């Protein structure tokens, strides 16, 4: 589930990739050959399934599935993936599923204002919208078309209590276009690229006020990920509110400290 993730070429690249095979029992996926269960995609060897490995086409097959299906708020959401076009910016990651489950069961969002950062496929923002929130889902320009297709096909106008807004947002840029009065700021798996940390923190501070709740779903893969959490603690009161051991996903809740500025 995707943040300001680098859009990786669909043919080949020479960076490391974390293998994240979904483990939501309600999920099914489809490819050109037909419907398959998410269990068919799962690897029994956990060291393989969660390993950091060089890019190999055959080992990334879960991300090449055309669709994944999830059930939230009594509704089936069909998420279209386009790995070959947008890489990690257009596939579903475990952190988005876990954060969506948390929003559905632990947070009252009716009429609350919510902005999602680095939305990727938009799954988490759609869950918030189905819970009655006033949602703005954001991504970079290059990923907006894919995001918009997913949102419009799953929650067309009139489906939710409030219309869903889809807007371009590159962290740290043109923040004056966005208010500082959101009640919730959410993001799933958006912490792992060190070069974006300062801009992400700047964006979180701008979007928040003393009443804002920031909810971040994270898989801690590298030491640099914990480095961002330390940066976050410099501006926000942060606590872990859930750990999904099966999927190795942590959820953090943060509130802006008083007199915080960048």
mmCIF file of C-alpha atoms in Angstrom:
data_model
loop_
_atom_site.group_PDB
_atom_site.id
_atom_site.type_symbol
_atom_site.label_atom_id
_atom_site.label_comp_id
_atom_site.label_asym_id
_atom_site.label_seq_id
_atom_site.Cartn_x
_atom_site.Cartn_y
_atom_site.Cartn_z
ATOM 1 C CA UNK A 1 0.000 0.000 0.000
ATOM 2 C CA UNK A 2 1.721 2.884 -1.152
ATOM 3 C CA UNK A 3 3.103 6.208 -0.192
ATOM 4 C CA UNK A 4 5.462 8.531 -1.990
ATOM 5 C CA UNK A 5 7.032 5.269 -3.036
ATOM 6 C CA UNK A 6 9.450 5.333 -5.954
ATOM 7 C CA UNK A 7 7.730 4.372 -9.174
ATOM 8 C CA UNK A 8 9.901 1.532 -10.366
ATOM 9 C CA UNK A 9 10.240 0.411 -13.978
ATOM 10 C CA UNK A 10 8.062 -2.559 -14.791
ATOM 11 C CA UNK A 11 10.744 -4.464 -16.658
ATOM 12 C CA UNK A 12 13.775 -4.444 -14.373
ATOM 13 C CA UNK A 13 15.514 -2.517 -11.636
ATOM 14 C CA UNK A 14 18.487 -3.126 -9.425
ATOM 15 C CA UNK A 15 17.209 -2.060 -6.020
ATOM 16 C CA UNK A 16 16.034 -4.360 -3.252
ATOM 17 C CA UNK A 17 12.356 -5.125 -2.851
ATOM 18 C CA UNK A 18 10.549 -6.357 0.232
ATOM 19 C CA UNK A 19 8.260 -9.270 -0.483
ATOM 20 C CA UNK A 20 4.905 -8.652 1.193
ATOM 21 C CA UNK A 21 2.419 -11.436 0.559
ATOM 22 C CA UNK A 22 -1.041 -10.492 1.798
ATOM 23 C CA UNK A 23 -2.483 -12.580 4.604
ATOM 24 C CA UNK A 24 -6.037 -11.273 4.863
ATOM 25 C CA UNK A 25 -8.301 -14.314 4.813
ATOM 26 C CA UNK A 26 -11.098 -12.318 3.191
ATOM 27 C CA UNK A 27 -8.964 -11.484 0.204
ATOM 28 C CA UNK A 28 -9.072 -13.089 -3.219
ATOM 29 C CA UNK A 29 -7.146 -12.064 -6.275
ATOM 30 C CA UNK A 30 -7.460 -12.496 -10.012
ATOM 31 C CA UNK A 31 -5.114 -12.553 -12.932
ATOM 32 C CA UNK A 32 -5.593 -13.202 -16.596
ATOM 33 C CA UNK A 33 -5.962 -16.931 -15.976
ATOM 34 C CA UNK A 34 -8.890 -16.505 -13.581
ATOM 35 C CA UNK A 35 -9.761 -16.302 -9.892
ATOM 36 C CA UNK A 36 -7.350 -17.571 -7.264
ATOM 37 C CA UNK A 37 -7.360 -17.485 -3.486
ATOM 38 C CA UNK A 38 -4.923 -15.314 -1.618
ATOM 39 C CA UNK A 39 -3.709 -18.506 0.019
ATOM 40 C CA UNK A 40 -2.449 -19.680 -3.356
ATOM 41 C CA UNK A 41 -0.089 -16.702 -3.396
ATOM 42 C CA UNK A 42 1.225 -17.231 0.093
ATOM 43 C CA UNK A 43 4.578 -18.876 0.698
ATOM 44 C CA UNK A 44 4.982 -21.346 3.574
ATOM 45 C CA UNK A 45 8.568 -20.279 4.088
ATOM 46 C CA UNK A 46 8.293 -17.015 6.034
ATOM 47 C CA UNK A 47 11.955 -16.233 5.506
ATOM 48 C CA UNK A 48 11.215 -16.204 1.788
ATOM 49 C CA UNK A 49 7.935 -14.359 2.016
ATOM 50 C CA UNK A 50 9.342 -11.439 3.979
ATOM 51 C CA UNK A 51 12.863 -11.436 2.608
ATOM 52 C CA UNK A 52 14.591 -8.465 1.052
ATOM 53 C CA UNK A 53 15.590 -9.797 -2.340
ATOM 54 C CA UNK A 54 16.934 -8.478 -5.633
ATOM 55 C CA UNK A 55 14.290 -7.940 -8.256
ATOM 56 C CA UNK A 56 13.286 -11.129 -10.065
ATOM 57 C CA UNK A 57 10.171 -11.201 -12.189
ATOM 58 C CA UNK A 58 8.901 -14.606 -11.041
ATOM 59 C CA UNK A 59 9.256 -13.787 -7.325
ATOM 60 C CA UNK A 60 7.110 -10.663 -7.640
ATOM 61 C CA UNK A 61 4.117 -12.481 -9.123
ATOM 62 C CA UNK A 62 1.684 -11.389 -6.350
ATOM 63 C CA UNK A 63 2.167 -7.799 -7.449
ATOM 64 C CA UNK A 64 1.386 -8.672 -11.052
ATOM 65 C CA UNK A 65 -2.108 -9.894 -10.199
ATOM 66 C CA UNK A 66 -4.655 -7.734 -11.965
ATOM 67 C CA UNK A 67 -6.972 -7.498 -8.956
ATOM 68 C CA UNK A 68 -7.236 -8.065 -5.231
ATOM 69 C CA UNK A 69 -10.532 -8.200 -3.370
ATOM 70 C CA UNK A 70 -11.247 -7.070 0.190
ATOM 71 C CA UNK A 71 -14.346 -6.778 2.355
ATOM 72 C CA UNK A 72 -14.767 -3.632 4.433
ATOM 73 C CA UNK A 73 -17.910 -2.074 5.877
ATOM 74 C CA UNK A 74 -19.970 -4.896 4.402
ATOM 75 C CA UNK A 75 -18.794 -4.029 0.904
ATOM 76 C CA UNK A 76 -16.428 -5.791 -1.462
ATOM 77 C CA UNK A 77 -13.657 -3.575 -2.741
ATOM 78 C CA UNK A 78 -11.957 -4.682 -5.939
ATOM 79 C CA UNK A 79 -8.521 -3.123 -6.148
ATOM 80 C CA UNK A 80 -6.900 -3.016 -9.557
ATOM 81 C CA UNK A 81 -3.141 -3.285 -9.565
ATOM 82 C CA UNK A 82 -0.730 -2.044 -12.231
ATOM 83 C CA UNK A 83 2.738 -3.072 -11.156
ATOM 84 C CA UNK A 84 4.149 -2.928 -14.666
ATOM 85 C CA UNK A 85 3.055 0.685 -15.056
ATOM 86 C CA UNK A 86 3.681 2.155 -11.613
ATOM 87 C CA UNK A 87 5.512 -0.463 -9.575
ATOM 88 C CA UNK A 88 4.990 -0.238 -5.822
ATOM 89 C CA UNK A 89 2.745 2.804 -6.211
ATOM 90 C CA UNK A 90 -0.072 0.650 -7.564
ATOM 91 C CA UNK A 91 -0.218 -2.531 -5.489
ATOM 92 C CA UNK A 92 -1.823 -3.379 -2.158
ATOM 93 C CA UNK A 93 0.465 -3.659 0.864
ATOM 94 C CA UNK A 94 -0.332 -5.266 4.218
ATOM 95 C CA UNK A 95 -0.038 -1.999 6.124
ATOM 96 C CA UNK A 96 -3.045 -0.572 4.273
ATOM 97 C CA UNK A 97 -5.131 -3.634 5.098
ATOM 98 C CA UNK A 98 -4.234 -3.517 8.795
ATOM 99 C CA UNK A 99 -4.853 0.232 8.993
ATOM 100 C CA UNK A 100 -8.189 -0.233 7.228
ATOM 101 C CA UNK A 101 -9.187 -2.890 9.747
ATOM 102 C CA UNK A 102 -8.259 -0.543 12.584
ATOM 103 C CA UNK A 103 -10.309 2.315 11.113
ATOM 104 C CA UNK A 104 -13.293 0.028 10.718
ATOM 105 C CA UNK A 105 -13.232 -1.398 14.240
ATOM 106 C CA UNK A 106 -11.573 1.161 16.506
ATOM 107 C CA UNK A 107 -12.282 4.664 15.171
ATOM 108 C CA UNK A 108 -15.528 6.609 14.797
ATOM 109 C CA UNK A 109 -15.152 8.568 11.576
ATOM 110 C CA UNK A 110 -18.648 9.805 10.823
ATOM 111 C CA UNK A 111 -18.389 13.410 9.536
ATOM 112 C CA UNK A 112 -14.706 13.581 10.473
ATOM 113 C CA UNK A 113 -12.227 15.179 8.059
ATOM 114 C CA UNK A 114 -9.545 12.749 6.909
ATOM 115 C CA UNK A 115 -6.600 13.116 4.539
ATOM 116 C CA UNK A 116 -4.617 10.125 3.319
ATOM 117 C CA UNK A 117 -1.001 10.598 2.282
ATOM 118 C CA UNK A 118 0.739 8.522 -0.386
ATOM 119 C CA UNK A 119 -2.456 6.602 -0.971
ATOM 120 C CA UNK A 120 -1.312 4.317 -3.768
ATOM 121 C CA UNK A 121 -4.386 2.253 -4.615
ATOM 122 C CA UNK A 122 -6.507 4.240 -2.143
ATOM 123 C CA UNK A 123 -7.727 1.272 -0.108
ATOM 124 C CA UNK A 124 -7.375 2.891 3.321
ATOM 125 C CA UNK A 125 -8.950 6.156 2.241
ATOM 126 C CA UNK A 126 -11.893 4.268 0.777
ATOM 127 C CA UNK A 127 -12.408 2.445 4.074
ATOM 128 C CA UNK A 128 -12.506 5.820 5.844
ATOM 129 C CA UNK A 129 -15.051 7.114 3.342
ATOM 130 C CA UNK A 130 -17.245 4.055 3.839
ATOM 131 C CA UNK A 131 -17.155 4.831 7.569
ATOM 132 C CA UNK A 132 -18.780 8.198 6.864
ATOM 133 C CA UNK A 133 -15.715 10.445 6.869
ATOM 134 C CA UNK A 134 -15.054 13.477 4.665
ATOM 135 C CA UNK A 135 -12.000 12.095 2.885
ATOM 136 C CA UNK A 136 -9.281 13.625 0.736
ATOM 137 C CA UNK A 137 -7.045 10.991 -0.856
ATOM 138 C CA UNK A 138 -3.682 12.212 -2.113
ATOM 139 C CA UNK A 139 -0.847 10.964 -4.284
ATOM 140 C CA UNK A 140 1.748 12.283 -6.667
ATOM 141 C CA UNK A 141 0.642 13.337 -10.125
ATOM 142 C CA UNK A 142 2.044 10.263 -11.878
ATOM 143 C CA UNK A 143 -0.061 7.891 -9.756
ATOM 144 C CA UNK A 144 -3.323 9.859 -9.702
ATOM 145 C CA UNK A 145 -4.958 8.221 -12.728
ATOM 146 C CA UNK A 146 -4.570 4.722 -11.288
ATOM 147 C CA UNK A 147 -5.759 5.925 -7.877
ATOM 148 C CA UNK A 148 -8.787 7.648 -9.381
ATOM 149 C CA UNK A 149 -9.809 4.512 -11.324
ATOM 150 C CA UNK A 150 -9.791 2.453 -8.147
ATOM 151 C CA UNK A 151 -11.745 4.953 -6.102
ATOM 152 C CA UNK A 152 -14.363 5.694 -8.754
ATOM 153 C CA UNK A 153 -14.947 2.020 -9.565
ATOM 154 C CA UNK A 154 -15.392 1.037 -5.919
ATOM 155 C CA UNK A 155 -17.207 4.018 -4.425
ATOM 156 C CA UNK A 156 -18.921 5.934 -7.227
ATOM 157 C CA UNK A 157 -20.753 9.188 -6.418
ATOM 158 C CA UNK A 158 -23.623 8.637 -4.023
ATOM 159 C CA UNK A 159 -22.081 5.555 -2.412
ATOM 160 C CA UNK A 160 -20.666 7.324 0.632
ATOM 161 C CA UNK A 161 -22.012 9.881 3.096
ATOM 162 C CA UNK A 162 -19.638 12.511 1.667
ATOM 163 C CA UNK A 163 -17.976 12.851 -1.741
ATOM 164 C CA UNK A 164 -14.376 11.643 -1.874
ATOM 165 C CA UNK A 165 -11.783 14.146 -3.075
ATOM 166 C CA UNK A 166 -8.705 12.964 -4.970
ATOM 167 C CA UNK A 167 -5.880 15.474 -5.119
ATOM 168 C CA UNK A 168 -2.208 15.748 -5.993
ATOM 169 C CA UNK A 169 0.153 16.155 -3.077
ATOM 170 C CA UNK A 170 3.908 15.846 -3.203
ATOM 171 C CA UNK A 171 5.243 15.966 0.333
ATOM 172 C CA UNK A 172 6.741 19.275 1.334
ATOM 173 C CA UNK A 173 5.466 21.118 -1.740
ATOM 174 C CA UNK A 174 2.604 23.596 -2.146
ATOM 175 C CA UNK A 175 1.282 22.789 1.310
ATOM 176 C CA UNK A 176 -0.549 26.106 1.419
ATOM 177 C CA UNK A 177 -3.189 24.479 -0.786
ATOM 178 C CA UNK A 178 -4.107 22.197 2.110
ATOM 179 C CA UNK A 179 -5.774 23.210 5.388
ATOM 180 C CA UNK A 180 -4.311 22.671 8.826
ATOM 181 C CA UNK A 181 -7.579 21.529 10.318
ATOM 182 C CA UNK A 182 -7.876 17.841 9.437
ATOM 183 C CA UNK A 183 -9.144 15.667 12.238
ATOM 184 C CA UNK A 184 -7.279 12.603 10.975
ATOM 185 C CA UNK A 185 -4.163 12.210 8.848
ATOM 186 C CA UNK A 186 -3.576 8.628 7.737
ATOM 187 C CA UNK A 187 -0.847 6.810 5.850
ATOM 188 C CA UNK A 188 0.020 3.181 5.167
ATOM 189 C CA UNK A 189 3.584 2.026 4.520
ATOM 190 C CA UNK A 190 4.858 5.488 3.736
ATOM 191 C CA UNK A 191 7.960 5.351 5.949
ATOM 192 C CA UNK A 192 11.025 3.817 4.372
ATOM 193 C CA UNK A 193 12.693 6.203 1.930
ATOM 194 C CA UNK A 194 15.169 8.265 3.930
ATOM 195 C CA UNK A 195 15.301 11.071 1.380
ATOM 196 C CA UNK A 196 11.595 11.773 1.905
ATOM 197 C CA UNK A 197 11.629 11.850 5.712
ATOM 198 C CA UNK A 198 12.054 15.583 6.189
ATOM 199 C CA UNK A 199 9.387 16.439 3.614
ATOM 200 C CA UNK A 200 7.001 13.879 5.095
ATOM 201 C CA UNK A 201 7.497 15.289 8.580
ATOM 202 C CA UNK A 202 6.979 18.823 7.290
ATOM 203 C CA UNK A 203 3.744 17.708 5.638
ATOM 204 C CA UNK A 204 2.457 15.967 8.756
ATOM 205 C CA UNK A 205 3.135 19.049 10.860
ATOM 206 C CA UNK A 206 1.415 21.337 8.350
ATOM 207 C CA UNK A 207 -1.719 19.173 8.147
ATOM 208 C CA UNK A 208 -2.038 18.824 11.914
ATOM 209 C CA UNK A 209 -3.273 20.923 14.787
ATOM 210 C CA UNK A 210 -3.592 20.144 18.451
ATOM 211 C CA UNK A 211 -6.707 18.023 17.861
ATOM 212 C CA UNK A 212 -5.475 16.095 14.828
ATOM 213 C CA UNK A 213 -4.861 12.356 15.132
ATOM 214 C CA UNK A 214 -2.170 10.936 12.874
ATOM 215 C CA UNK A 215 -2.454 7.199 12.191
ATOM 216 C CA UNK A 216 0.417 5.440 10.427
ATOM 217 C CA UNK A 217 0.575 1.789 9.457
ATOM 218 C CA UNK A 218 4.168 0.590 9.133
ATOM 219 C CA UNK A 219 6.268 -2.445 8.460
ATOM 220 C CA UNK A 220 9.628 -1.756 10.124
ATOM 221 C CA UNK A 221 12.118 -3.149 7.626
ATOM 222 C CA UNK A 222 15.248 -1.108 8.166
ATOM 223 C CA UNK A 223 16.958 0.898 10.889
ATOM 224 C CA UNK A 224 16.176 4.054 8.926
ATOM 225 C CA UNK A 225 12.474 3.377 9.478
ATOM 226 C CA UNK A 226 12.959 3.701 13.229
ATOM 227 C CA UNK A 227 15.008 6.827 12.552
ATOM 228 C CA UNK A 228 11.881 8.457 11.121
ATOM 229 C CA UNK A 229 9.871 7.466 14.169
ATOM 230 C CA UNK A 230 12.460 9.252 16.298
ATOM 231 C CA UNK A 231 12.088 12.330 14.087
ATOM 232 C CA UNK A 232 8.322 12.067 14.473
ATOM 233 C CA UNK A 233 8.635 11.924 18.256
ATOM 234 C CA UNK A 234 10.425 15.248 18.137
ATOM 235 C CA UNK A 235 7.247 16.920 16.864
ATOM 236 C CA UNK A 236 4.465 14.563 17.997
ATOM 237 C CA UNK A 237 3.428 12.505 20.974
ATOM 238 C CA UNK A 238 3.651 8.988 19.503
ATOM 239 C CA UNK A 239 2.452 5.630 20.750
ATOM 240 C CA UNK A 240 2.011 2.207 19.211
ATOM 241 C CA UNK A 241 -1.660 1.219 19.273
ATOM 242 C CA UNK A 242 -1.598 -2.115 17.462
ATOM 243 C CA UNK A 243 0.828 -4.793 16.371
ATOM 244 C CA UNK A 244 -0.382 -7.348 13.863
ATOM 245 C CA UNK A 245 2.077 -10.164 14.466
ATOM 246 C CA UNK A 246 0.856 -12.308 11.593
ATOM 247 C CA UNK A 247 1.621 -9.578 9.073
ATOM 248 C CA UNK A 248 4.332 -7.831 11.095
ATOM 249 C CA UNK A 249 2.595 -4.455 10.857
ATOM 250 C CA UNK A 250 2.645 -1.780 13.547
ATOM 251 C CA UNK A 251 0.144 1.043 13.881
ATOM 252 C CA UNK A 252 1.180 4.310 15.464
ATOM 253 C CA UNK A 253 -1.028 7.121 16.739
ATOM 254 C CA UNK A 254 0.487 10.578 16.978
ATOM 255 C CA UNK A 255 -0.634 14.013 18.151
ATOM 256 C CA UNK A 256 1.206 17.236 17.510
ATOM 257 C CA UNK A 257 3.146 18.608 20.459
ATOM 258 C CA UNK A 258 2.280 22.163 21.502
ATOM 259 C CA UNK A 259 4.323 24.974 19.930
ATOM 260 C CA UNK A 260 5.648 22.691 17.212
ATOM 261 C CA UNK A 261 7.085 24.147 14.029
ATOM 262 C CA UNK A 262 9.668 23.171 11.444
#
